[in-house]
Coordinates of C-alpha atoms in Angstrom, one line a residue:
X1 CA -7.0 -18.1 -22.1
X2 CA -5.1 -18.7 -19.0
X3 CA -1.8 -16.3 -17.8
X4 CA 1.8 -17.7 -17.0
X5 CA 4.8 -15.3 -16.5
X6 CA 7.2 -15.5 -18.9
X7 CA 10.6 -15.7 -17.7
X8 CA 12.8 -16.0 -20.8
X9 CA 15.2 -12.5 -20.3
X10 CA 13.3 -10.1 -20.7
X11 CA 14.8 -6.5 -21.3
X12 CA 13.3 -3.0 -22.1
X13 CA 14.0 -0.7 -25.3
X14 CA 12.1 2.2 -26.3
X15 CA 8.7 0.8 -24.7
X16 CA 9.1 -2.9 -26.2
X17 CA 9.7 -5.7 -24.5
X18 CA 12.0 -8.1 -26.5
X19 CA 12.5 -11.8 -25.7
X20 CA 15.1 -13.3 -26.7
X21 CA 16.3 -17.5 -26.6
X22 CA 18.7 -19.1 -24.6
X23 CA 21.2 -21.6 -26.1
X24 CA 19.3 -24.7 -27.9
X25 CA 20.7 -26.8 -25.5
X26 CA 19.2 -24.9 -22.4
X27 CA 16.4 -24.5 -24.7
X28 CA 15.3 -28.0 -25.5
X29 CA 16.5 -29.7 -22.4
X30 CA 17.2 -27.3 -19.4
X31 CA 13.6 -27.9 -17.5
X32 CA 14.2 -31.5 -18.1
X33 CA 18.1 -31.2 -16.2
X34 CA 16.1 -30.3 -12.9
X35 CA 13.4 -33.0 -12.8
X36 CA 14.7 -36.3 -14.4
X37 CA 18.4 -38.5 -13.7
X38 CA 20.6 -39.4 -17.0
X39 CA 22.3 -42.4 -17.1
X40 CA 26.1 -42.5 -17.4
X41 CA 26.2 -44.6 -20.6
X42 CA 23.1 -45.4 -22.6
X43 CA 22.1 -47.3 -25.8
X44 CA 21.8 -44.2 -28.8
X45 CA 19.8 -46.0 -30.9
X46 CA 17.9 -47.9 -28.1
X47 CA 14.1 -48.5 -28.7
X48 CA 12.1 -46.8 -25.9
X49 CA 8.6 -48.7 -24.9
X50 CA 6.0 -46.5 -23.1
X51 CA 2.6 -47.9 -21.6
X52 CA 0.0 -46.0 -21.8
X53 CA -3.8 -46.2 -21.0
X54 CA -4.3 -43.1 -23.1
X55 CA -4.7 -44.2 -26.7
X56 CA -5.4 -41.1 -29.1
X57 CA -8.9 -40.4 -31.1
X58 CA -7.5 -39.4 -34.2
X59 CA -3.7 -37.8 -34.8
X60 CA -4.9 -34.0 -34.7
X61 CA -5.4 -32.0 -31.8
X62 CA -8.1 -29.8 -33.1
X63 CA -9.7 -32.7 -34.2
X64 CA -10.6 -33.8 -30.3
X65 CA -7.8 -36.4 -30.3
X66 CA -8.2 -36.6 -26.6
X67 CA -5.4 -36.3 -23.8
X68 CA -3.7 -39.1 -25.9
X69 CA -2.0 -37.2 -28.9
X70 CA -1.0 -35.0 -26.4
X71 CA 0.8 -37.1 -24.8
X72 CA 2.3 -38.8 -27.7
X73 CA 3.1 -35.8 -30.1
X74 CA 3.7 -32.7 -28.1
X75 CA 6.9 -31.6 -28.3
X76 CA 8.2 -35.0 -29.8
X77 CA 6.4 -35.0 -32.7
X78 CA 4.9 -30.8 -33.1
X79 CA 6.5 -28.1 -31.8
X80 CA 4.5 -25.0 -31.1
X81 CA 6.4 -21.3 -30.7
X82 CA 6.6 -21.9 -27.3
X83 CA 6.7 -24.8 -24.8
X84 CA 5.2 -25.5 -21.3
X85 CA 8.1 -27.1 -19.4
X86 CA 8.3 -30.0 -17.5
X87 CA 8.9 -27.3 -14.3
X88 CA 5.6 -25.2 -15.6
X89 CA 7.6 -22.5 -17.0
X90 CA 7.0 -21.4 -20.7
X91 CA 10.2 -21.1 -23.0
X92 CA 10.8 -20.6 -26.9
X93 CA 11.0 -22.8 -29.2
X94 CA 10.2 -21.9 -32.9
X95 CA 10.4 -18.7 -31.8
X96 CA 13.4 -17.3 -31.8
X97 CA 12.5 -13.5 -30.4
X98 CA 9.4 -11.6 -30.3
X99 CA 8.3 -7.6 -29.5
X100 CA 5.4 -6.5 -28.0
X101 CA 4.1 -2.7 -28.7
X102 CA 3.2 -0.7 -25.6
X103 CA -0.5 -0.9 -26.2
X104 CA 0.1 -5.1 -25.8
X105 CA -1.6 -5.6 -28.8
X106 CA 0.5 -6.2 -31.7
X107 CA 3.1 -9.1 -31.3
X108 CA 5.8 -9.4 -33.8
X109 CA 7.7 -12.9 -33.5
X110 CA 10.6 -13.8 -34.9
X111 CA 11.3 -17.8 -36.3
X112 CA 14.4 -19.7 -35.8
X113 CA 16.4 -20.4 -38.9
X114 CA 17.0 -23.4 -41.0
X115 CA 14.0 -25.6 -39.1
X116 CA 12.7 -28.4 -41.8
X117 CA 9.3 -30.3 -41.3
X118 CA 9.4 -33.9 -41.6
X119 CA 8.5 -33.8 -45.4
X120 CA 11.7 -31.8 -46.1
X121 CA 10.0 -28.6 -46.4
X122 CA 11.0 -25.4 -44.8
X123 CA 9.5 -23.3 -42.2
X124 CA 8.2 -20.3 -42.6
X125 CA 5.6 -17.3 -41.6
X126 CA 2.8 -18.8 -43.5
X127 CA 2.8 -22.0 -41.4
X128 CA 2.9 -20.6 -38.2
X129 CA -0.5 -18.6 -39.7
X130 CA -2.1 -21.8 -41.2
X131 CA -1.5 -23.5 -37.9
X132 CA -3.0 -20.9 -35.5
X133 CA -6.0 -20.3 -37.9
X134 CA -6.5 -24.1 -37.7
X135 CA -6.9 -24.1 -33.8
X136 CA -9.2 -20.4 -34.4
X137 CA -11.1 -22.3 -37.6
X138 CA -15.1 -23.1 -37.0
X139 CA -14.8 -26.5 -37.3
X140 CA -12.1 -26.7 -35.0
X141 CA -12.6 -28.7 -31.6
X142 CA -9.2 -27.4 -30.0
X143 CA -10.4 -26.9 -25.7
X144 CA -7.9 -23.5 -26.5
X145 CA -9.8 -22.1 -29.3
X146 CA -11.6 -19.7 -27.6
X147 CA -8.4 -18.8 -25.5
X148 CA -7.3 -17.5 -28.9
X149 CA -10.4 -15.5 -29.9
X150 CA -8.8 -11.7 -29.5
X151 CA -6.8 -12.7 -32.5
X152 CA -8.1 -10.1 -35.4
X153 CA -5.2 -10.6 -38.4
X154 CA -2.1 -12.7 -38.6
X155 CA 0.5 -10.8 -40.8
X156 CA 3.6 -12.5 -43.0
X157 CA 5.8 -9.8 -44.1
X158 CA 8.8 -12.4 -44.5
X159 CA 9.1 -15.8 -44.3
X160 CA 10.9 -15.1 -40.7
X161 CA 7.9 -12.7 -39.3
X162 CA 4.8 -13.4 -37.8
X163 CA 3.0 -10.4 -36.6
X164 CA -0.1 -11.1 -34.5
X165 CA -2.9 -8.3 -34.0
X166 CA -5.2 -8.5 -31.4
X167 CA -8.2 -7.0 -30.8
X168 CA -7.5 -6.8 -26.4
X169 CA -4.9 -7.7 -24.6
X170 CA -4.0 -10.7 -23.9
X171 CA -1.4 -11.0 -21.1
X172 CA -1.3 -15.1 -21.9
X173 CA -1.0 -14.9 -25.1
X174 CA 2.8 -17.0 -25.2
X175 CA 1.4 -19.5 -23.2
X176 CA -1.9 -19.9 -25.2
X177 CA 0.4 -20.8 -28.1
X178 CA 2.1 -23.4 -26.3
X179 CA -0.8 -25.4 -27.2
X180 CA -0.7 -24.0 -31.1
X181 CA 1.1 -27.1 -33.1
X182 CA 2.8 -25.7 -35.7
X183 CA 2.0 -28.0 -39.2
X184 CA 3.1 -27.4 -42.7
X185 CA 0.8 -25.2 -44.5
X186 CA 0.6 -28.4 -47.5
X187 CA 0.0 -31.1 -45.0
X188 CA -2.8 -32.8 -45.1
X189 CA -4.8 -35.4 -43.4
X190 CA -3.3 -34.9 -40.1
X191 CA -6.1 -37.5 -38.4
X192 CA -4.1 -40.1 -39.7
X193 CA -0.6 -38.8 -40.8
X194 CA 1.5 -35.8 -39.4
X195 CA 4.2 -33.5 -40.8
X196 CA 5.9 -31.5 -38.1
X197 CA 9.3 -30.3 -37.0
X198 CA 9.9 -32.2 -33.8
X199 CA 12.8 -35.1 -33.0
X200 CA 10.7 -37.6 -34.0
X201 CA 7.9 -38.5 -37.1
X202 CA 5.2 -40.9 -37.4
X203 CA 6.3 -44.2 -38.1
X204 CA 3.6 -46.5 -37.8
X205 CA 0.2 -46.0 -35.8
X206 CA -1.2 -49.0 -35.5
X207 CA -5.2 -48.6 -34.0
X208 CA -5.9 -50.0 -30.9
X209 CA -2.4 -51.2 -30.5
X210 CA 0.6 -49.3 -30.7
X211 CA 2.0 -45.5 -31.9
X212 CA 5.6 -45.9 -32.9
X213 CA 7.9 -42.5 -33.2
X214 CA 11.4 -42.6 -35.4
X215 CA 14.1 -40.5 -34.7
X216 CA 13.9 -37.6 -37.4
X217 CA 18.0 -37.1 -38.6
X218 CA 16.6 -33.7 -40.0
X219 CA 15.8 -32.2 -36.7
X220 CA 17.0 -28.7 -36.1
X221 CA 17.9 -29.3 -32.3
X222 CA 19.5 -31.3 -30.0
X223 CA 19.1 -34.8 -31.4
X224 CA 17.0 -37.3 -28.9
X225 CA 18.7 -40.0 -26.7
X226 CA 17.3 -42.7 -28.7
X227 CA 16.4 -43.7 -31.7
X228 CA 12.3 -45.0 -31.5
X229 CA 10.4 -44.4 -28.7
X230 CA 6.6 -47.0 -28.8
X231 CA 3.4 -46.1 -27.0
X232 CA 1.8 -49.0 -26.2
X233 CA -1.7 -49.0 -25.3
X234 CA -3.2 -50.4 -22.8
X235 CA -7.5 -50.3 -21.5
X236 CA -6.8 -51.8 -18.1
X237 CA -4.2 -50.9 -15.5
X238 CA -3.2 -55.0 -14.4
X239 CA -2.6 -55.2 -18.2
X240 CA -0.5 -52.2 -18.1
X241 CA 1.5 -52.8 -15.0
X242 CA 1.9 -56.9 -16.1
X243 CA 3.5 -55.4 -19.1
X244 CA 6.3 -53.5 -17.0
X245 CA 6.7 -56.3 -14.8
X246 CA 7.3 -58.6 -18.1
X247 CA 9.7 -56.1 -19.7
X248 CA 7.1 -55.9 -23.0
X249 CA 7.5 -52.0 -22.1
X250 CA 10.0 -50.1 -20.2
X251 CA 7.9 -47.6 -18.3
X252 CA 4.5 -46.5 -17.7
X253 CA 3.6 -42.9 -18.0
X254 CA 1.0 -42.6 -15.1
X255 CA 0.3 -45.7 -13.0
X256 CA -3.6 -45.6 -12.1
X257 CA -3.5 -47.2 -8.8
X258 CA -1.2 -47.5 -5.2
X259 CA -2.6 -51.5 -5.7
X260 CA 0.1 -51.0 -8.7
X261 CA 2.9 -49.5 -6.3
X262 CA 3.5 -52.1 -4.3
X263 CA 4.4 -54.7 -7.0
X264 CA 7.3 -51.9 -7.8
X265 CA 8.2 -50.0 -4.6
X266 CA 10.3 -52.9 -3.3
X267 CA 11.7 -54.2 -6.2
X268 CA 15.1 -53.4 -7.3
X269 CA 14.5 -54.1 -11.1
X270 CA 12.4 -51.1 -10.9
X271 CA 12.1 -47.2 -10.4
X272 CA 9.4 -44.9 -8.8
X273 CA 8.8 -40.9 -9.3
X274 CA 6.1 -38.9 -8.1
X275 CA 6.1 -35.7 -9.8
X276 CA 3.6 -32.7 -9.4
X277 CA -0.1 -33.3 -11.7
X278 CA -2.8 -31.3 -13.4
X279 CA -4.7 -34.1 -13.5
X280 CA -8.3 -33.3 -12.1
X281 CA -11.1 -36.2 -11.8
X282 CA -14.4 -34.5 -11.5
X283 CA -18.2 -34.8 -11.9
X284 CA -19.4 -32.7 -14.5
X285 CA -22.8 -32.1 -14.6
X286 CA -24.8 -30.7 -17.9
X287 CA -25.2 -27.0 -16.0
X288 CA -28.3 -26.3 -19.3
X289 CA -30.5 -28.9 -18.1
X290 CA -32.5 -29.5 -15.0
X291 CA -31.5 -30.2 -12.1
X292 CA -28.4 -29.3 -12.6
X293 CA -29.4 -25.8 -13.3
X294 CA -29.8 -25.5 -9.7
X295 CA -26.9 -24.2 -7.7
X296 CA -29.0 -26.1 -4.2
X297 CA -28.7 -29.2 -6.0
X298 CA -25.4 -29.4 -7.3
X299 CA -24.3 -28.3 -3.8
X300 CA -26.0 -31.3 -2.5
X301 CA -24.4 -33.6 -4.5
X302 CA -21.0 -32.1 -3.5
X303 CA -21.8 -32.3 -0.2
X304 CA -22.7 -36.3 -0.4
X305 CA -19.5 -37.3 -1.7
X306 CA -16.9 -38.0 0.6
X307 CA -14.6 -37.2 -1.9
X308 CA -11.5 -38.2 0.7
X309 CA -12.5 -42.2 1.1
X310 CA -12.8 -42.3 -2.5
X311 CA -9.0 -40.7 -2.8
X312 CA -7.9 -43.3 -0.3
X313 CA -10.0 -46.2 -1.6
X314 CA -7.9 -45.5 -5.7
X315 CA -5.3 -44.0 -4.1
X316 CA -4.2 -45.0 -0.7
X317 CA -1.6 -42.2 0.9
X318 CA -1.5 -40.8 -2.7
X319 CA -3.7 -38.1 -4.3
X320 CA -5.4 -34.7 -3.3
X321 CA -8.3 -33.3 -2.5
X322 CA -9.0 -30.0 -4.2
X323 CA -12.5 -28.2 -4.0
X324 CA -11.8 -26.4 -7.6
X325 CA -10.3 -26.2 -10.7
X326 CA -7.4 -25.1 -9.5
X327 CA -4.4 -27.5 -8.4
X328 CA -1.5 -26.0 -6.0
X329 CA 0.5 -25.4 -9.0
X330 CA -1.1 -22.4 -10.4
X331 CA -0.5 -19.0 -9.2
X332 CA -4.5 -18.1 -8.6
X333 CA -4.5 -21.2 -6.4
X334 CA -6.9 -21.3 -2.6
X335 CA -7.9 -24.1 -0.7
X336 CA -10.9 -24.4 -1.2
X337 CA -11.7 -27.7 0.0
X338 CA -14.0 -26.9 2.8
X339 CA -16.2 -25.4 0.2
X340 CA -19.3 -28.0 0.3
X341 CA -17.3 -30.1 2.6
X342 CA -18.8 -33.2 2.9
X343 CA -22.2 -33.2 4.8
X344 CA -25.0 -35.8 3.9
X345 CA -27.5 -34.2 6.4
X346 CA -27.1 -30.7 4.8
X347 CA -27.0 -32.4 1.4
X348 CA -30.7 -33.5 2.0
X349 CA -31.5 -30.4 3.4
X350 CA -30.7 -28.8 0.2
X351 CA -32.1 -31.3 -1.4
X352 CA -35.9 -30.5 0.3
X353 CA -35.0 -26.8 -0.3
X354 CA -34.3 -27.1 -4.6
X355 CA -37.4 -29.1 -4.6
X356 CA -36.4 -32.5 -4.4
X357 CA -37.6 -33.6 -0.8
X358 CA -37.8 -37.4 -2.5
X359 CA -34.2 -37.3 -4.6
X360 CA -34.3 -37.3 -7.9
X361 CA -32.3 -40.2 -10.7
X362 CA -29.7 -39.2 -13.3
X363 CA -27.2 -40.9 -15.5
X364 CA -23.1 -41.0 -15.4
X365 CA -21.8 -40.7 -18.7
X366 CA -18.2 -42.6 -17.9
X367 CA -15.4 -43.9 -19.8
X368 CA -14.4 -47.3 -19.6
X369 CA -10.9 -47.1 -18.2
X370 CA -9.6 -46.9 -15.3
X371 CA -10.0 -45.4 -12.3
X372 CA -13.7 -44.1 -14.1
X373 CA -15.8 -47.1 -13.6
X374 CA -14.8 -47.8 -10.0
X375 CA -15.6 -44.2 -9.2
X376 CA -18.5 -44.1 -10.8
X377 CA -19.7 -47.0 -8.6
X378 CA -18.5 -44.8 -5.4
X379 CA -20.5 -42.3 -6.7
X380 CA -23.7 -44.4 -6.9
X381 CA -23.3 -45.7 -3.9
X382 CA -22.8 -42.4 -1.9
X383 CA -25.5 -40.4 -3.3
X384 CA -28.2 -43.4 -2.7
X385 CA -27.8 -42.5 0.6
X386 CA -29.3 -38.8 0.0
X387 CA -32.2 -41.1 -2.1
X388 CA -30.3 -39.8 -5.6
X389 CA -30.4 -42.9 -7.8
X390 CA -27.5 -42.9 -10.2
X391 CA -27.4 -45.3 -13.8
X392 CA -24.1 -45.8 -15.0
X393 CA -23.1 -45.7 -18.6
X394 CA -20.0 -47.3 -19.3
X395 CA -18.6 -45.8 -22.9
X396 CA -15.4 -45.9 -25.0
X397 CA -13.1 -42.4 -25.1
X398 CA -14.4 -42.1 -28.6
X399 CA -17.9 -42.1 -27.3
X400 CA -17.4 -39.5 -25.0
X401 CA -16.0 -37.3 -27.0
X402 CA -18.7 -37.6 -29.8
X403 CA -21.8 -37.9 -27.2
X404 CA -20.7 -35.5 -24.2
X405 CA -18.1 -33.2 -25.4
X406 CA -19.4 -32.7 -28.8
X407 CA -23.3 -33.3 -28.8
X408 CA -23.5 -32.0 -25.2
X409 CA -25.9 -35.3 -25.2
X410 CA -25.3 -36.0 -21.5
X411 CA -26.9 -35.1 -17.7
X412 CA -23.7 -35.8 -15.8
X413 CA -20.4 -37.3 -16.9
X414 CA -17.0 -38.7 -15.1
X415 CA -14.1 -37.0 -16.2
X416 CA -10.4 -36.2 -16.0
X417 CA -9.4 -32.7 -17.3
X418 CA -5.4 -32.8 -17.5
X419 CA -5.2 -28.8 -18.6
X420 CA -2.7 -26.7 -17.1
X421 CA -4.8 -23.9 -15.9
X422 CA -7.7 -24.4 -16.7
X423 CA -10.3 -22.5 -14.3
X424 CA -10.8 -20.4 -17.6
X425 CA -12.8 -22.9 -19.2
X426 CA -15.7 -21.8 -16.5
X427 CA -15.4 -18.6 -18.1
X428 CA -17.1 -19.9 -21.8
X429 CA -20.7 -20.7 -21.8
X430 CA -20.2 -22.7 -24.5
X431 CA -17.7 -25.0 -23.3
X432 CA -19.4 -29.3 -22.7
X433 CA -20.5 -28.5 -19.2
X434 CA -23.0 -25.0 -20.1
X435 CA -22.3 -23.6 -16.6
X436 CA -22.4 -19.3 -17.6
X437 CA -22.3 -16.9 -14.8
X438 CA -22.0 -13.4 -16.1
X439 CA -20.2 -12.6 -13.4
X440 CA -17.4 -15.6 -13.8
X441 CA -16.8 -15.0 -17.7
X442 CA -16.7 -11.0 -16.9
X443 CA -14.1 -11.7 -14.6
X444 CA -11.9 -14.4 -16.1
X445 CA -12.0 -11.9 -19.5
X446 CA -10.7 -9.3 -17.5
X447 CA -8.3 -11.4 -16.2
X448 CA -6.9 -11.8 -19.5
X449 CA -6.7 -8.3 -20.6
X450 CA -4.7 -7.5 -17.0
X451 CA -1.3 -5.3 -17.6
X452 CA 0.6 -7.8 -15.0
X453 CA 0.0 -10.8 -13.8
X454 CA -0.6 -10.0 -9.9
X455 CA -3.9 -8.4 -11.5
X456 CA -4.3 -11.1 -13.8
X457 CA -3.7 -13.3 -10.7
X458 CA -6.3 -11.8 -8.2
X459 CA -8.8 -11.4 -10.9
X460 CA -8.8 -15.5 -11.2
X461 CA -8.9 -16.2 -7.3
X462 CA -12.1 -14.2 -7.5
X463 CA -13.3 -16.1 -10.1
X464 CA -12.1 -19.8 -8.8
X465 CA -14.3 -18.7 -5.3
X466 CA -17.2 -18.1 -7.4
X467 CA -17.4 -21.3 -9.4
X468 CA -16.3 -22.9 -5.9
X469 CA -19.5 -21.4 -4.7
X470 CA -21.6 -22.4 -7.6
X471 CA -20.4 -25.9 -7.3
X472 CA -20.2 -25.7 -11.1
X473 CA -18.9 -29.3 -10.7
X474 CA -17.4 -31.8 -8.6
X475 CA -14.3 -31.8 -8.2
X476 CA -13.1 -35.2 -6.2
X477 CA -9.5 -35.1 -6.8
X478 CA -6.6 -34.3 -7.8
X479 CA -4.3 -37.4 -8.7
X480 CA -0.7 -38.1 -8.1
X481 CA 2.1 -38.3 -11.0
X482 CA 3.5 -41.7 -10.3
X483 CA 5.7 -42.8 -13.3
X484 CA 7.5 -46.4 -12.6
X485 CA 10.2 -47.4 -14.9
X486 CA 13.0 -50.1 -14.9
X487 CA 16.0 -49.3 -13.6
X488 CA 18.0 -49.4 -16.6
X489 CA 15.6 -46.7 -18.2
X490 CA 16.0 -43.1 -17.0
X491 CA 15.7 -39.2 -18.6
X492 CA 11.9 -39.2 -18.8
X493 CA 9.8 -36.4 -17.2
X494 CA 8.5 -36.7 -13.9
X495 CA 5.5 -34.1 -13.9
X496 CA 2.1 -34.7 -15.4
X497 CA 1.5 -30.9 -16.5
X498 CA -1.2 -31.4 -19.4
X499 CA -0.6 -35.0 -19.7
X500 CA 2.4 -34.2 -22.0
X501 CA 5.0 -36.5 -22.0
X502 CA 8.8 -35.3 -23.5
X503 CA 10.5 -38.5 -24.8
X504 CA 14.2 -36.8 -26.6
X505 CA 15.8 -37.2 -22.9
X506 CA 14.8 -41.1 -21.9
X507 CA 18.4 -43.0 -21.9
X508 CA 18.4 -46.8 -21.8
X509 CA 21.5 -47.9 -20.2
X510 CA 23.6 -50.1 -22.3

């Protein structure tokens, strides 16, 4: 769906490219070497707490679980074939090699040896099929199953092989199974229960409340720093940050406000890291229905936000301002912030011109955690002045998901989308938000069929310009990666690329 670079040794032999691993330890815990500190001596079998305001749905991420389980499972509890780094670089992980034939369509992968899931049983081919045919499946609500859609047959000659067809290239195609958890093909029930091949299992989930992760003795790599990590959750941010400050948890994985810094910043008992985030918070409007169909009036509504004193109000010095999908991090990256800069005159201008000389009233679909409701007050407040009266619906993560993202049930909604490159979600029609310009899904599918990634990379900044253009939402900002911990506590990642959050390197000093 989206392109990355893969940078793993690549070398040429009779027109194949073959990729081969590095050593398990540079495998599992290189990326994290460059970005986090390690403690000198540190408890093994120390319990790790984590707060969290991100509580999952459910346990399976193609069951929308929400940016919860990602946070929780990925890479600690699944493993996929590949893994997005903490850096954003991809690397192998159940993959031990794999070929590509010089038409790019046919992708041979090769497992690692000896990996056990969590139930005891052994890895093989057919897994890796079951768990990719999962994210593909109907029924499926995976945001990457139509990233995955050039997939024709999946082929399990041994219990080592996987050889993936595909019907047109797909230059992205690694990366895109970074987000492929692999499962055992007899597991089932995943909502609730798990069986994967990470250095931790489920031990107890307890709704509303707490996930707690065991270190699994089985694990095929380099065995974690400690022996339990605990997410505890958390619907406000005082609650979250009074629990740090208490020692009832021992860091917090993204704190939600620079009100929250300052409790830390001076206080020796404590440590603060800003890393580099994917996290966007945008206005997404319902593109299928009217008014929102409009391109003047979406425009408008861009152009009445002043998107900066709302990133200074939450955020203080903290944050960016983006005027896309696209954060600095990815290659296909412009600034494109003056793009429907704010401008409250030419907003009601454009307002008289799409027919709506008096304004117009619509509803904010918003979530009921923080920084959401507070937004969606700024929000209110900023497009009254334009005479655009907002109604604010405050509802639970669960709702959201079943009303807007599901049911499509919605005119406009408040929303962070953590994704790691993830303009291509402009580029399906049928993705919660309905916006389809010929022109944008033409481009991003070329994109992905590109023979190298400058192509791939120039074919996306057309397309980013376009939805820019479109105002296919608003985009407000892009938030900072703040992650406070106490001092004694240190190893954890400090980049928030898809909300992922590796726990194997956290150290708690003895």
């Amino acid at each position: 769906m989206s392109g990355l670079t893969i940078s793993v040794g690549a070398t040429k032999k009779t027109g194949i490219a073959k990729v081969r691993t590095a050593t398990l330890t540079a495998l599992f815990f290189g990326a994290l070497a460059a970005s986090t500190a390690h403690a000198q001596t540190f408890d093994a079998d120390a319990t790790i707490n984590i707060g969290s305001l991100y509580e999952p749905q459910n346990l399976d991420n193609t069951a929308g679980a929400g940016q919860g389980i990602n946070e929780a499972f990925n890479g600690n509890v699944y493993e996929a074939l590949f893994r997005l780094t903490d850096s954003g670089t991809v690397e192998p992980v159940l993959s031990k090699s794999y070929e590509v034939s010089d038409d790019r369509l046919t992708y041979t992968f090769k497992l690692q040896p000896g990996i056990k899931f969590h139930s005891g049983d052994a890895l093989t081919s057919k897994d890796v099929k079951f768990s990719i045919e999962r994210v593909t499946a109907a029924d499926s609500k995976s945001s990457r199953k139509n990233s995955l859609k050039t997939i024709t047959s999946i082929e399990t000659p041994d219990d080592e092989t996987v050889v993936i067809k595909l019907a047109s290239r797909s230059i992205s195609l690694p990366y895109n199974l970074s987000y492929v958890w692999i499962v055992s093909d007899t597991a089932t029930n995943l909502t609730s229960t798990e069986d994967g091949t990470g250095p931790y299992a489920l031990e107890e989930w307890r709704r509303g409340s707490s996930l707690a992760l065991s270190r699994f003795d089985g694990y095929w790599g380099q065995k974690p720093s400690n022996s339990e990590v605990v997410f505890q959750y958390f619907t406000e941010a005082t609650a979250l940050n009074n629990a740090l400050l208490t020692g009832s948890v021992d860091l917090i994985t993204s704190v939600q406000s620079p009100d929250s810094l300052r409790q830390f910043a001076d206080n020796k008992d404590f440590t603060v890291t800003e890393g580099k985030s994917t996290t966007k918070l945008l206005l997404a409007y319902n593109d299928r229905v009217a008014p929102f169909d409009n391109v003047k009036v979406r425009k408008a509504l861009a152009r009445a936000v002043d998107d900066s004193k709302l990133l200074k109000a939450v955020w203080g010095d903290h944050g960016t301002l983006i005027g896309s999908m696209v954060p600095p991090t990815d290659p296909w990256y412009i600034d494109l912030t003056k793009t429907d800069a704010y401008n409250p005159e030419s907003a009601k201008a454009l307002l008289s011109e799409a027919g709506y000389p008096n304004g117009f009233s619509f509803t904010i679909d918003t979530p009921n955690y923080d920084p959401h409701p507070i937004a969606a007050q700024f929000l209110q407040t900023e497009l009254a002045k334009i005479g655009v009266k907002v109604t604010i619906n405050v509802i639970t993560a669960n709702e959201w998901y079943s009303k807007v993202y599901k049911a499509h049930d919605f005119q406009a909604t408040l929303q962070e989308h953590v994704n790691h490159r993830d303009i291509v979600f402009y580029g399906n029609p049928d993705f919660y938000w309905g916006y389809n310009n010929p022109k944008v899904v033409d481009l991003i599918k070329q994109a992905e069929a590109s023979a190298t990634t400058d192509e791939q990379t120039a074919k996306l900044k057309e397309a980013n310009q376009i939805v820019a253009e479109d105002a296919a939402s608003n985009w407000i900002y892009l938030y900072p990666q703040i992650v406070v911990s106490a001092k004694t506590v240190t190893g954890y990642p400090i980049n928030g690329l898809n909300s992922q959050f590796f726990a194997a390197g956290i150290k708690k000093a003895d």
